[in-house]
C-alpha cells in the first residue's frame, strides 16, 4: 500500500497500531513511517523505546542517526554513526551515510572518500555508493572520475532522479550546460519526489532562459 496508495497505507497502519500498540514490528513500521514523513522527533521516541527493549540495537541507532540529521542535529547524528562504525567497520550503509553526509557539508573530504571507498569494496555494484563517491570526487576536483562514477551509478539505478540530478549539476558547474539540461529533464521522468521535482524545475526555469 505504501507503494500504491500512501494515504490508505497510513490509515491501515494506524488501525494496526491502535490494536497492537506495543508490538515491536508495528512500532518499527510506525517509526519508519514517521521518518518517511519527516516527523523525525516522533520517530526518534519510538526508536529509543525499541533500543531499550532490543538486543540487536544497531539498525535502530542507524535510523535514529538519520532522523537526528534531518532535525539538523548533525553532531549528535555523527556521534552515533561513528560509534556504529567502531562496532562494525564493515557496515557499508553506515559508511555510505556518514560519507555522503560529510561530503554535502564539505567536511573532511579525504576521510569521506576513504569511508565510501571501503563501502564500495564491500558492495562494488551499489549505485548509491557510486553516487556518493562521484560527488566527493567532484568536490575534490577530480572531474573526469566524478562523471564516470555517476554514469556508472545511473547504469545501476537508471530510475533514480537524485543521482541523475547530481550528474546534471556537475555538467552545469563545468560549463556543459546542454548536457546538464538534458540530465535535469531526464531526472524529472524518474522517481523524484515533489521536493526534488520543484528543485529541478527551478534550475530548468533559471538556466534555460
PDB file of N, CA and C in Angstrom, residues 5-110:
ATOM      1  N   UNK A   5      -0.695   3.446  -2.633  1.00  0.00           N
ATOM      2  CA  UNK A   5      -1.594   4.460  -2.070  1.00  0.00           C
ATOM      3  C   UNK A   5      -1.145   4.793  -0.647  1.00  0.00           C
ATOM      4  N   UNK A   6      -0.340   5.832  -0.506  1.00  0.00           N
ATOM      5  CA  UNK A   6       0.252   6.151   0.791  1.00  0.00           C
ATOM      6  C   UNK A   6      -0.798   6.526   1.835  1.00  0.00           C
ATOM      7  N   UNK A   7      -1.862   7.217   1.404  1.00  0.00           N
ATOM      8  CA  UNK A   7      -2.890   7.621   2.370  1.00  0.00           C
ATOM      9  C   UNK A   7      -3.603   6.401   2.941  1.00  0.00           C
ATOM     10  N   UNK A   8      -3.908   5.425   2.088  1.00  0.00           N
ATOM     11  CA  UNK A   8      -4.527   4.182   2.570  1.00  0.00           C
ATOM     12  C   UNK A   8      -3.561   3.428   3.481  1.00  0.00           C
ATOM     13  N   UNK A   9      -2.287   3.433   3.128  1.00  0.00           N
ATOM     14  CA  UNK A   9      -1.281   2.747   3.938  1.00  0.00           C
ATOM     15  C   UNK A   9      -1.230   3.351   5.342  1.00  0.00           C
ATOM     16  N   UNK A  10      -1.290   4.674   5.409  1.00  0.00           N
ATOM     17  CA  UNK A  10      -1.245   5.342   6.711  1.00  0.00           C
ATOM     18  C   UNK A  10      -2.461   5.008   7.565  1.00  0.00           C
ATOM     19  N   UNK A  11      -3.630   4.973   6.939  1.00  0.00           N
ATOM     20  CA  UNK A  11      -4.860   4.627   7.668  1.00  0.00           C
ATOM     21  C   UNK A  11      -4.787   3.190   8.176  1.00  0.00           C
ATOM     22  N   UNK A  12      -4.319   2.292   7.322  1.00  0.00           N
ATOM     23  CA  UNK A  12      -4.221   0.876   7.681  1.00  0.00           C
ATOM     24  C   UNK A  12      -3.233   0.677   8.839  1.00  0.00           C
ATOM     25  N   UNK A  13      -2.082   1.353   8.738  1.00  0.00           N
ATOM     26  CA  UNK A  13      -1.072   1.236   9.791  1.00  0.00           C
ATOM     27  C   UNK A  13      -1.601   1.782  11.116  1.00  0.00           C
ATOM     28  N   UNK A  14      -2.371   2.859  11.049  1.00  0.00           N
ATOM     29  CA  UNK A  14      -2.934   3.451  12.266  1.00  0.00           C
ATOM     30  C   UNK A  14      -3.874   2.462  12.958  1.00  0.00           C
ATOM     31  N   UNK A  15      -4.654   1.742  12.168  1.00  0.00           N
ATOM     32  CA  UNK A  15      -5.568   0.738  12.744  1.00  0.00           C
ATOM     33  C   UNK A  15      -4.785  -0.370  13.443  1.00  0.00           C
ATOM     34  N   UNK A  16      -3.726  -0.835  12.782  1.00  0.00           N
ATOM     35  CA  UNK A  16      -2.909  -1.900  13.378  1.00  0.00           C
ATOM     36  C   UNK A  16      -2.229  -1.397  14.647  1.00  0.00           C
ATOM     37  N   UNK A  17      -1.739  -0.157  14.577  1.00  0.00           N
ATOM     38  CA  UNK A  17      -1.055   0.441  15.729  1.00  0.00           C
ATOM     39  C   UNK A  17      -1.998   0.539  16.932  1.00  0.00           C
ATOM     40  N   UNK A  18      -3.244   0.895  16.679  1.00  0.00           N
ATOM     41  CA  UNK A  18      -4.233   1.001  17.757  1.00  0.00           C
ATOM     42  C   UNK A  18      -4.489  -0.358  18.401  1.00  0.00           C
ATOM     43  N   UNK A  19      -4.519  -1.396  17.570  1.00  0.00           N
ATOM     44  CA  UNK A  19      -4.814  -2.746  18.063  1.00  0.00           C
ATOM     45  C   UNK A  19      -3.613  -3.371  18.768  1.00  0.00           C
ATOM     46  N   UNK A  20      -2.397  -3.083  18.256  1.00  0.00           N
ATOM     47  CA  UNK A  20      -1.181  -3.700  18.820  1.00  0.00           C
ATOM     48  C   UNK A  20      -0.151  -2.613  19.151  1.00  0.00           C
ATOM     49  N   UNK A  21      -0.418  -1.749  20.110  1.00  0.00           N
ATOM     50  CA  UNK A  21       0.448  -0.578  20.348  1.00  0.00           C
ATOM     51  C   UNK A  21       1.844  -0.907  20.836  1.00  0.00           C
ATOM     52  N   UNK A  22       2.057  -2.081  21.443  1.00  0.00           N
ATOM     53  CA  UNK A  22       3.364  -2.428  21.994  1.00  0.00           C
ATOM     54  C   UNK A  22       4.088  -3.509  21.196  1.00  0.00           C
ATOM     55  N   UNK A  23       3.542  -3.853  20.055  1.00  0.00           N
ATOM     56  CA  UNK A  23       4.187  -4.852  19.207  1.00  0.00           C
ATOM     57  C   UNK A  23       5.407  -4.224  18.534  1.00  0.00           C
ATOM     58  N   UNK A  24       6.564  -4.848  18.697  1.00  0.00           N
ATOM     59  CA  UNK A  24       7.818  -4.250  18.209  1.00  0.00           C
ATOM     60  C   UNK A  24       7.820  -4.037  16.698  1.00  0.00           C
ATOM     61  N   UNK A  25       7.283  -4.998  15.953  1.00  0.00           N
ATOM     62  CA  UNK A  25       7.263  -4.853  14.485  1.00  0.00           C
ATOM     63  C   UNK A  25       6.369  -3.687  14.063  1.00  0.00           C
ATOM     64  N   UNK A  26       5.224  -3.543  14.749  1.00  0.00           N
ATOM     65  CA  UNK A  26       4.328  -2.436  14.430  1.00  0.00           C
ATOM     66  C   UNK A  26       4.962  -1.099  14.824  1.00  0.00           C
ATOM     67  N   UNK A  27       5.626  -1.094  15.967  1.00  0.00           N
ATOM     68  CA  UNK A  27       6.329   0.123  16.392  1.00  0.00           C
ATOM     69  C   UNK A  27       7.388   0.518  15.367  1.00  0.00           C
ATOM     70  N   UNK A  28       8.117  -0.480  14.855  1.00  0.00           N
ATOM     71  CA  UNK A  28       9.169  -0.225  13.873  1.00  0.00           C
ATOM     72  C   UNK A  28       8.579   0.350  12.580  1.00  0.00           C
ATOM     73  N   UNK A  29       7.493  -0.246  12.111  1.00  0.00           N
ATOM     74  CA  UNK A  29       6.829   0.262  10.906  1.00  0.00           C
ATOM     75  C   UNK A  29       6.333   1.694  11.118  1.00  0.00           C
ATOM     76  N   UNK A  30       5.781   1.943  12.302  1.00  0.00           N
ATOM     77  CA  UNK A  30       5.264   3.280  12.611  1.00  0.00           C
ATOM     78  C   UNK A  30       6.391   4.308  12.634  1.00  0.00           C
ATOM     79  N   UNK A  31       7.499   3.958  13.278  1.00  0.00           N
ATOM     80  CA  UNK A  31       8.646   4.870  13.330  1.00  0.00           C
ATOM     81  C   UNK A  31       9.177   5.167  11.931  1.00  0.00           C
ATOM     82  N   UNK A  32       9.289   4.128  11.117  1.00  0.00           N
ATOM     83  CA  UNK A  32       9.770   4.327   9.744  1.00  0.00           C
ATOM     84  C   UNK A  32       8.820   5.207   8.944  1.00  0.00           C
ATOM     85  N   UNK A  33       7.532   5.035   9.200  1.00  0.00           N
ATOM     86  CA  UNK A  33       6.528   5.847   8.515  1.00  0.00           C
ATOM     87  C   UNK A  33       6.668   7.314   8.914  1.00  0.00           C
ATOM     88  N   UNK A  34       6.871   7.566  10.210  1.00  0.00           N
ATOM     89  CA  UNK A  34       7.113   8.935  10.674  1.00  0.00           C
ATOM     90  C   UNK A  34       8.363   9.514  10.015  1.00  0.00           C
ATOM     91  N   UNK A  35       9.425   8.686   9.924  1.00  0.00           N
ATOM     92  CA  UNK A  35      10.675   9.157   9.314  1.00  0.00           C
ATOM     93  C   UNK A  35      10.455   9.526   7.852  1.00  0.00           C
ATOM     94  N   UNK A  36       9.697   8.698   7.132  1.00  0.00           N
ATOM     95  CA  UNK A  36       9.404   8.982   5.722  1.00  0.00           C
ATOM     96  C   UNK A  36       8.624  10.283   5.556  1.00  0.00           C
ATOM     97  N   UNK A  37       7.831  10.620   6.572  1.00  0.00           N
ATOM     98  CA  UNK A  37       7.029  11.844   6.527  1.00  0.00           C
ATOM     99  C   UNK A  37       7.756  13.040   7.147  1.00  0.00           C
ATOM    100  N   UNK A  38       9.040  12.842   7.473  1.00  0.00           N
ATOM    101  CA  UNK A  38       9.852  13.871   8.134  1.00  0.00           C
ATOM    102  C   UNK A  38       9.297  14.272   9.504  1.00  0.00           C
ATOM    103  N   UNK A  39       8.608  13.339  10.140  1.00  0.00           N
ATOM    104  CA  UNK A  39       8.151  13.548  11.522  1.00  0.00           C
ATOM    105  C   UNK A  39       9.171  12.856  12.437  1.00  0.00           C
ATOM    106  N   UNK A  40      10.387  13.386  12.365  1.00  0.00           N
ATOM    107  CA  UNK A  40      11.518  12.656  12.938  1.00  0.00           C
ATOM    108  C   UNK A  40      11.549  12.659  14.462  1.00  0.00           C
ATOM    109  N   UNK A  41      11.049  13.706  15.076  1.00  0.00           N
ATOM    110  CA  UNK A  41      11.028  13.729  16.542  1.00  0.00           C
ATOM    111  C   UNK A  41      10.156  12.594  17.076  1.00  0.00           C
ATOM    112  N   UNK A  42       9.021  12.349  16.407  1.00  0.00           N
ATOM    113  CA  UNK A  42       8.133  11.259  16.806  1.00  0.00           C
ATOM    114  C   UNK A  42       8.787   9.903  16.536  1.00  0.00           C
ATOM    115  N   UNK A  43       9.488   9.806  15.410  1.00  0.00           N
ATOM    116  CA  UNK A  43      10.166   8.557  15.067  1.00  0.00           C
ATOM    117  C   UNK A  43      11.236   8.221  16.102  1.00  0.00           C
ATOM    118  N   UNK A  44      11.988   9.230  16.537  1.00  0.00           N
ATOM    119  CA  UNK A  44      13.082   9.005  17.495  1.00  0.00           C
ATOM    120  C   UNK A  44      12.554   8.448  18.812  1.00  0.00           C
ATOM    121  N   UNK A  45      11.412   8.938  19.272  1.00  0.00           N
ATOM    122  CA  UNK A  45      10.831   8.427  20.513  1.00  0.00           C
ATOM    123  C   UNK A  45      10.596   6.921  20.435  1.00  0.00           C
ATOM    124  N   UNK A  46      10.135   6.473  19.269  1.00  0.00           N
ATOM    125  CA  UNK A  46       9.873   5.037  19.097  1.00  0.00           C
ATOM    126  C   UNK A  46      11.178   4.267  18.964  1.00  0.00           C
ATOM    127  N   UNK A  47      12.120   4.801  18.187  1.00  0.00           N
ATOM    128  CA  UNK A  47      13.414   4.123  18.060  1.00  0.00           C
ATOM    129  C   UNK A  47      14.074   3.979  19.432  1.00  0.00           C
ATOM    130  N   UNK A  48      13.965   5.003  20.271  1.00  0.00           N
ATOM    131  CA  UNK A  48      14.548   4.926  21.618  1.00  0.00           C
ATOM    132  C   UNK A  48      13.896   3.819  22.442  1.00  0.00           C
ATOM    133  N   UNK A  49      12.600   3.683  22.296  1.00  0.00           N
ATOM    134  CA  UNK A  49      11.899   2.616  23.011  1.00  0.00           C
ATOM    135  C   UNK A  49      12.341   1.246  22.510  1.00  0.00           C
ATOM    136  N   UNK A  50      12.509   1.127  21.194  1.00  0.00           N
ATOM    137  CA  UNK A  50      12.951  -0.143  20.614  1.00  0.00           C
ATOM    138  C   UNK A  50      14.390  -0.454  21.024  1.00  0.00           C
ATOM    139  N   UNK A  51      15.215   0.570  21.133  1.00  0.00           N
ATOM    140  CA  UNK A  51      16.602   0.379  21.596  1.00  0.00           C
ATOM    141  C   UNK A  51      16.616  -0.193  23.013  1.00  0.00           C
ATOM    142  N   UNK A  52      15.736   0.299  23.866  1.00  0.00           N
ATOM    143  CA  UNK A  52      15.675  -0.174  25.251  1.00  0.00           C
ATOM    144  C   UNK A  52      15.295  -1.650  25.346  1.00  0.00           C
ATOM    145  N   UNK A  53      14.401  -2.083  24.464  1.00  0.00           N
ATOM    146  CA  UNK A  53      13.860  -3.438  24.603  1.00  0.00           C
ATOM    147  C   UNK A  53      14.526  -4.465  23.690  1.00  0.00           C
ATOM    148  N   UNK A  54      15.467  -4.041  22.857  1.00  0.00           N
ATOM    149  CA  UNK A  54      16.044  -4.953  21.861  1.00  0.00           C
ATOM    150  C   UNK A  54      17.481  -5.333  22.195  1.00  0.00           C
ATOM    151  N   UNK A  55      17.849  -6.557  21.833  1.00  0.00           N
ATOM    152  CA  UNK A  55      19.235  -6.990  21.978  1.00  0.00           C
ATOM    153  C   UNK A  55      20.076  -6.499  20.804  1.00  0.00           C
ATOM    154  N   UNK A  56      19.509  -6.543  19.600  1.00  0.00           N
ATOM    155  CA  UNK A  56      20.209  -6.081  18.402  1.00  0.00           C
ATOM    156  C   UNK A  56      19.767  -4.645  18.111  1.00  0.00           C
ATOM    157  N   UNK A  57      20.557  -3.679  18.531  1.00  0.00           N
ATOM    158  CA  UNK A  57      20.137  -2.282  18.530  1.00  0.00           C
ATOM    159  C   UNK A  57      20.669  -1.477  17.344  1.00  0.00           C
ATOM    160  N   UNK A  58      21.624  -2.036  16.599  1.00  0.00           N
ATOM    161  CA  UNK A  58      22.380  -1.222  15.640  1.00  0.00           C
ATOM    162  C   UNK A  58      21.496  -0.576  14.574  1.00  0.00           C
ATOM    163  N   UNK A  59      20.517  -1.320  14.049  1.00  0.00           N
ATOM    164  CA  UNK A  59      19.669  -0.751  13.000  1.00  0.00           C
ATOM    165  C   UNK A  59      18.830   0.400  13.533  1.00  0.00           C
ATOM    166  N   UNK A  60      18.339   0.270  14.772  1.00  0.00           N
ATOM    167  CA  UNK A  60      17.553   1.345  15.371  1.00  0.00           C
ATOM    168  C   UNK A  60      18.422   2.585  15.597  1.00  0.00           C
ATOM    169  N   UNK A  61      19.652   2.371  16.030  1.00  0.00           N
ATOM    170  CA  UNK A  61      20.563   3.503  16.209  1.00  0.00           C
ATOM    171  C   UNK A  61      20.850   4.191  14.864  1.00  0.00           C
ATOM    172  N   UNK A  62      21.029   3.381  13.820  1.00  0.00           N
ATOM    173  CA  UNK A  62      21.299   3.927  12.481  1.00  0.00           C
ATOM    174  C   UNK A  62      20.142   4.809  12.009  1.00  0.00           C
ATOM    175  N   UNK A  63      18.918   4.314  12.181  1.00  0.00           N
ATOM    176  CA  UNK A  63      17.750   5.074  11.746  1.00  0.00           C
ATOM    177  C   UNK A  63      17.541   6.310  12.629  1.00  0.00           C
ATOM    178  N   UNK A  64      17.869   6.182  13.891  1.00  0.00           N
ATOM    179  CA  UNK A  64      17.819   7.355  14.780  1.00  0.00           C
ATOM    180  C   UNK A  64      18.812   8.408  14.312  1.00  0.00           C
ATOM    181  N   UNK A  65      20.001   7.973  13.905  1.00  0.00           N
ATOM    182  CA  UNK A  65      21.013   8.913  13.417  1.00  0.00           C
ATOM    183  C   UNK A  65      20.523   9.663  12.182  1.00  0.00           C
ATOM    184  N   UNK A  66      19.833   8.955  11.286  1.00  0.00           N
ATOM    185  CA  UNK A  66      19.272   9.599  10.090  1.00  0.00           C
ATOM    186  C   UNK A  66      18.263  10.670  10.498  1.00  0.00           C
ATOM    187  N   UNK A  67      17.418  10.331  11.476  1.00  0.00           N
ATOM    188  CA  UNK A  67      16.421  11.296  11.951  1.00  0.00           C
ATOM    189  C   UNK A  67      17.074  12.508  12.601  1.00  0.00           C
ATOM    190  N   UNK A  68      18.103  12.288  13.390  1.00  0.00           N
ATOM    191  CA  UNK A  68      18.807  13.407  14.010  1.00  0.00           C
ATOM    192  C   UNK A  68      19.405  14.336  12.951  1.00  0.00           C
ATOM    193  N   UNK A  69      19.943  13.734  11.906  1.00  0.00           N
ATOM    194  CA  UNK A  69      20.490  14.518  10.795  1.00  0.00           C
ATOM    195  C   UNK A  69      19.394  15.373  10.168  1.00  0.00           C
ATOM    196  N   UNK A  70      18.216  14.776   9.946  1.00  0.00           N
ATOM    197  CA  UNK A  70      17.101  15.523   9.351  1.00  0.00           C
ATOM    198  C   UNK A  70      16.619  16.645  10.258  1.00  0.00           C
ATOM    199  N   UNK A  71      16.827  16.487  11.570  1.00  0.00           N
ATOM    200  CA  UNK A  71      16.445  17.522  12.530  1.00  0.00           C
ATOM    201  C   UNK A  71      17.553  18.552  12.742  1.00  0.00           C
ATOM    202  N   UNK A  72      18.563  18.511  11.849  1.00  0.00           N
ATOM    203  CA  UNK A  72      19.700  19.443  11.920  1.00  0.00           C
ATOM    204  C   UNK A  72      20.516  19.272  13.197  1.00  0.00           C
ATOM    205  N   UNK A  73      20.563  18.040  13.682  1.00  0.00           N
ATOM    206  CA  UNK A  73      21.404  17.724  14.833  1.00  0.00           C
ATOM    207  C   UNK A  73      22.546  16.831  14.346  1.00  0.00           C
ATOM    208  N   UNK A  74      23.359  17.399  13.444  1.00  0.00           N
ATOM    209  CA  UNK A  74      24.370  16.622  12.753  1.00  0.00           C
ATOM    210  C   UNK A  74      25.423  16.054  13.703  1.00  0.00           C
ATOM    211  N   UNK A  75      25.867  16.836  14.659  1.00  0.00           N
ATOM    212  CA  UNK A  75      26.915  16.347  15.562  1.00  0.00           C
ATOM    213  C   UNK A  75      26.422  15.142  16.367  1.00  0.00           C
ATOM    214  N   UNK A  76      25.171  15.172  16.810  1.00  0.00           N
ATOM    215  CA  UNK A  76      24.600  14.024  17.522  1.00  0.00           C
ATOM    216  C   UNK A  76      24.479  12.819  16.594  1.00  0.00           C
ATOM    217  N   UNK A  77      24.052  13.087  15.361  1.00  0.00           N
ATOM    218  CA  UNK A  77      23.937  12.014  14.373  1.00  0.00           C
ATOM    219  C   UNK A  77      25.300  11.393  14.079  1.00  0.00           C
ATOM    220  N   UNK A  78      26.297  12.243  13.866  1.00  0.00           N
ATOM    221  CA  UNK A  78      27.643  11.762  13.531  1.00  0.00           C
ATOM    222  C   UNK A  78      28.226  10.929  14.663  1.00  0.00           C
ATOM    223  N   UNK A  79      27.966  11.324  15.891  1.00  0.00           N
ATOM    224  CA  UNK A  79      28.466  10.580  17.043  1.00  0.00           C
ATOM    225  C   UNK A  79      27.947   9.142  17.027  1.00  0.00           C
ATOM    226  N   UNK A  80      26.661   8.969  16.723  1.00  0.00           N
ATOM    227  CA  UNK A  80      26.081   7.622  16.646  1.00  0.00           C
ATOM    228  C   UNK A  80      26.698   6.843  15.488  1.00  0.00           C
ATOM    229  N   UNK A  81      26.819   7.484  14.321  1.00  0.00           N
ATOM    230  CA  UNK A  81      27.362   6.802  13.138  1.00  0.00           C
ATOM    231  C   UNK A  81      28.799   6.335  13.376  1.00  0.00           C
ATOM    232  N   UNK A  82      29.611   7.181  13.983  1.00  0.00           N
ATOM    233  CA  UNK A  82      30.999   6.799  14.283  1.00  0.00           C
ATOM    234  C   UNK A  82      31.048   5.643  15.279  1.00  0.00           C
ATOM    235  N   UNK A  83      30.132   5.651  16.240  1.00  0.00           N
ATOM    236  CA  UNK A  83      30.062   4.559  17.209  1.00  0.00           C
ATOM    237  C   UNK A  83      29.682   3.248  16.522  1.00  0.00           C
ATOM    238  N   UNK A  84      28.733   3.319  15.592  1.00  0.00           N
ATOM    239  CA  UNK A  84      28.310   2.116  14.851  1.00  0.00           C
ATOM    240  C   UNK A  84      29.458   1.569  14.010  1.00  0.00           C
ATOM    241  N   UNK A  85      30.234   2.458  13.386  1.00  0.00           N
ATOM    242  CA  UNK A  85      31.371   2.025  12.582  1.00  0.00           C
ATOM    243  C   UNK A  85      32.460   1.421  13.469  1.00  0.00           C
ATOM    244  N   UNK A  86      32.623   1.980  14.647  1.00  0.00           N
ATOM    245  CA  UNK A  86      33.593   1.424  15.595  1.00  0.00           C
ATOM    246  C   UNK A  86      33.228  -0.006  15.975  1.00  0.00           C
ATOM    247  N   UNK A  87      31.923  -0.256  16.140  1.00  0.00           N
ATOM    248  CA  UNK A  87      31.451  -1.592  16.498  1.00  0.00           C
ATOM    249  C   UNK A  87      31.471  -2.543  15.307  1.00  0.00           C
ATOM    250  N   UNK A  88      31.149  -2.015  14.125  1.00  0.00           N
ATOM    251  CA  UNK A  88      31.116  -2.834  12.919  1.00  0.00           C
ATOM    252  C   UNK A  88      31.692  -2.035  11.755  1.00  0.00           C
ATOM    253  N   UNK A  89      33.013  -2.138  11.524  1.00  0.00           N
ATOM    254  CA  UNK A  89      33.664  -1.341  10.480  1.00  0.00           C
ATOM    255  C   UNK A  89      33.242  -1.711   9.063  1.00  0.00           C
ATOM    256  N   UNK A  90      32.507  -2.818   8.908  1.00  0.00           N
ATOM    257  CA  UNK A  90      32.163  -3.294   7.571  1.00  0.00           C
ATOM    258  C   UNK A  90      30.681  -3.174   7.245  1.00  0.00           C
ATOM    259  N   UNK A  91      30.004  -2.238   7.891  1.00  0.00           N
ATOM    260  CA  UNK A  91      28.606  -1.977   7.541  1.00  0.00           C
ATOM    261  C   UNK A  91      28.595  -0.933   6.420  1.00  0.00           C
ATOM    262  N   UNK A  92      28.353  -1.360   5.175  1.00  0.00           N
ATOM    263  CA  UNK A  92      28.514  -0.427   4.052  1.00  0.00           C
ATOM    264  C   UNK A  92      27.499   0.714   4.063  1.00  0.00           C
ATOM    265  N   UNK A  93      26.320   0.475   4.621  1.00  0.00           N
ATOM    266  CA  UNK A  93      25.285   1.507   4.594  1.00  0.00           C
ATOM    267  C   UNK A  93      25.582   2.623   5.586  1.00  0.00           C
ATOM    268  N   UNK A  94      26.116   2.272   6.739  1.00  0.00           N
ATOM    269  CA  UNK A  94      26.537   3.300   7.691  1.00  0.00           C
ATOM    270  C   UNK A  94      27.725   4.068   7.119  1.00  0.00           C
ATOM    271  N   UNK A  95      28.667   3.354   6.510  1.00  0.00           N
ATOM    272  CA  UNK A  95      29.822   4.011   5.883  1.00  0.00           C
ATOM    273  C   UNK A  95      29.368   5.004   4.819  1.00  0.00           C
ATOM    274  N   UNK A  96      28.412   4.582   4.003  1.00  0.00           N
ATOM    275  CA  UNK A  96      27.922   5.448   2.938  1.00  0.00           C
ATOM    276  C   UNK A  96      27.193   6.666   3.501  1.00  0.00           C
ATOM    277  N   UNK A  97      26.336   6.441   4.489  1.00  0.00           N
ATOM    278  CA  UNK A  97      25.562   7.563   5.019  1.00  0.00           C
ATOM    279  C   UNK A  97      26.483   8.610   5.646  1.00  0.00           C
ATOM    280  N   UNK A  98      27.445   8.157   6.426  1.00  0.00           N
ATOM    281  CA  UNK A  98      28.386   9.087   7.049  1.00  0.00           C
ATOM    282  C   UNK A  98      29.197   9.811   5.982  1.00  0.00           C
ATOM    283  N   UNK A  99      29.672   9.068   4.992  1.00  0.00           N
ATOM    284  CA  UNK A  99      30.483   9.658   3.929  1.00  0.00           C
ATOM    285  C   UNK A  99      29.706  10.725   3.169  1.00  0.00           C
ATOM    286  N   UNK A 100      28.483  10.395   2.767  1.00  0.00           N
ATOM    287  CA  UNK A 100      27.674  11.346   1.992  1.00  0.00           C
ATOM    288  C   UNK A 100      27.339  12.581   2.825  1.00  0.00           C
ATOM    289  N   UNK A 101      27.001  12.361   4.092  1.00  0.00           N
ATOM    290  CA  UNK A 101      26.648  13.476   4.971  1.00  0.00           C
ATOM    291  C   UNK A 101      27.832  14.413   5.171  1.00  0.00           C
ATOM    292  N   UNK A 102      29.026  13.845   5.274  1.00  0.00           N
ATOM    293  CA  UNK A 102      30.224  14.673   5.373  1.00  0.00           C
ATOM    294  C   UNK A 102      30.465  15.434   4.071  1.00  0.00           C
ATOM    295  N   UNK A 103      30.244  14.757   2.949  1.00  0.00           N
ATOM    296  CA  UNK A 103      30.508  15.368   1.647  1.00  0.00           C
ATOM    297  C   UNK A 103      29.624  16.579   1.397  1.00  0.00           C
ATOM    298  N   UNK A 104      28.338  16.481   1.727  1.00  0.00           N
ATOM    299  CA  UNK A 104      27.444  17.604   1.446  1.00  0.00           C
ATOM    300  C   UNK A 104      27.747  18.792   2.358  1.00  0.00           C
ATOM    301  N   UNK A 105      28.491  18.538   3.437  1.00  0.00           N
ATOM    302  CA  UNK A 105      28.901  19.616   4.337  1.00  0.00           C
ATOM    303  C   UNK A 105      30.343  20.061   4.081  1.00  0.00           C
ATOM    304  N   UNK A 106      30.986  19.489   3.051  1.00  0.00           N
ATOM    305  CA  UNK A 106      32.401  19.768   2.764  1.00  0.00           C
ATOM    306  C   UNK A 106      33.268  19.503   3.992  1.00  0.00           C
ATOM    307  N   UNK A 107      32.966  18.430   4.688  1.00  0.00           N
ATOM    308  CA  UNK A 107      33.636  18.111   5.949  1.00  0.00           C
ATOM    309  C   UNK A 107      34.622  16.962   5.750  1.00  0.00           C
ATOM    310  N   UNK A 108      35.900  17.251   5.853  1.00  0.00           N
ATOM    311  CA  UNK A 108      36.962  16.238   5.760  1.00  0.00           C
ATOM    312  C   UNK A 108      36.725  15.296   4.581  1.00  0.00           C
ATOM    313  N   UNK A 109      36.841  15.853   3.372  1.00  0.00           N
ATOM    314  CA  UNK A 109      36.514  15.093   2.163  1.00  0.00           C
ATOM    315  C   UNK A 109      37.440  13.900   1.947  1.00  0.00           C
ATOM    316  N   UNK A 110      38.674  13.997   2.403  1.00  0.00           N
ATOM    317  CA  UNK A 110      39.601  12.868   2.258  1.00  0.00           C
ATOM    318  C   UNK A 110      39.116  11.686   3.084  1.00  0.00           C
TER     319      UNK A 110
END
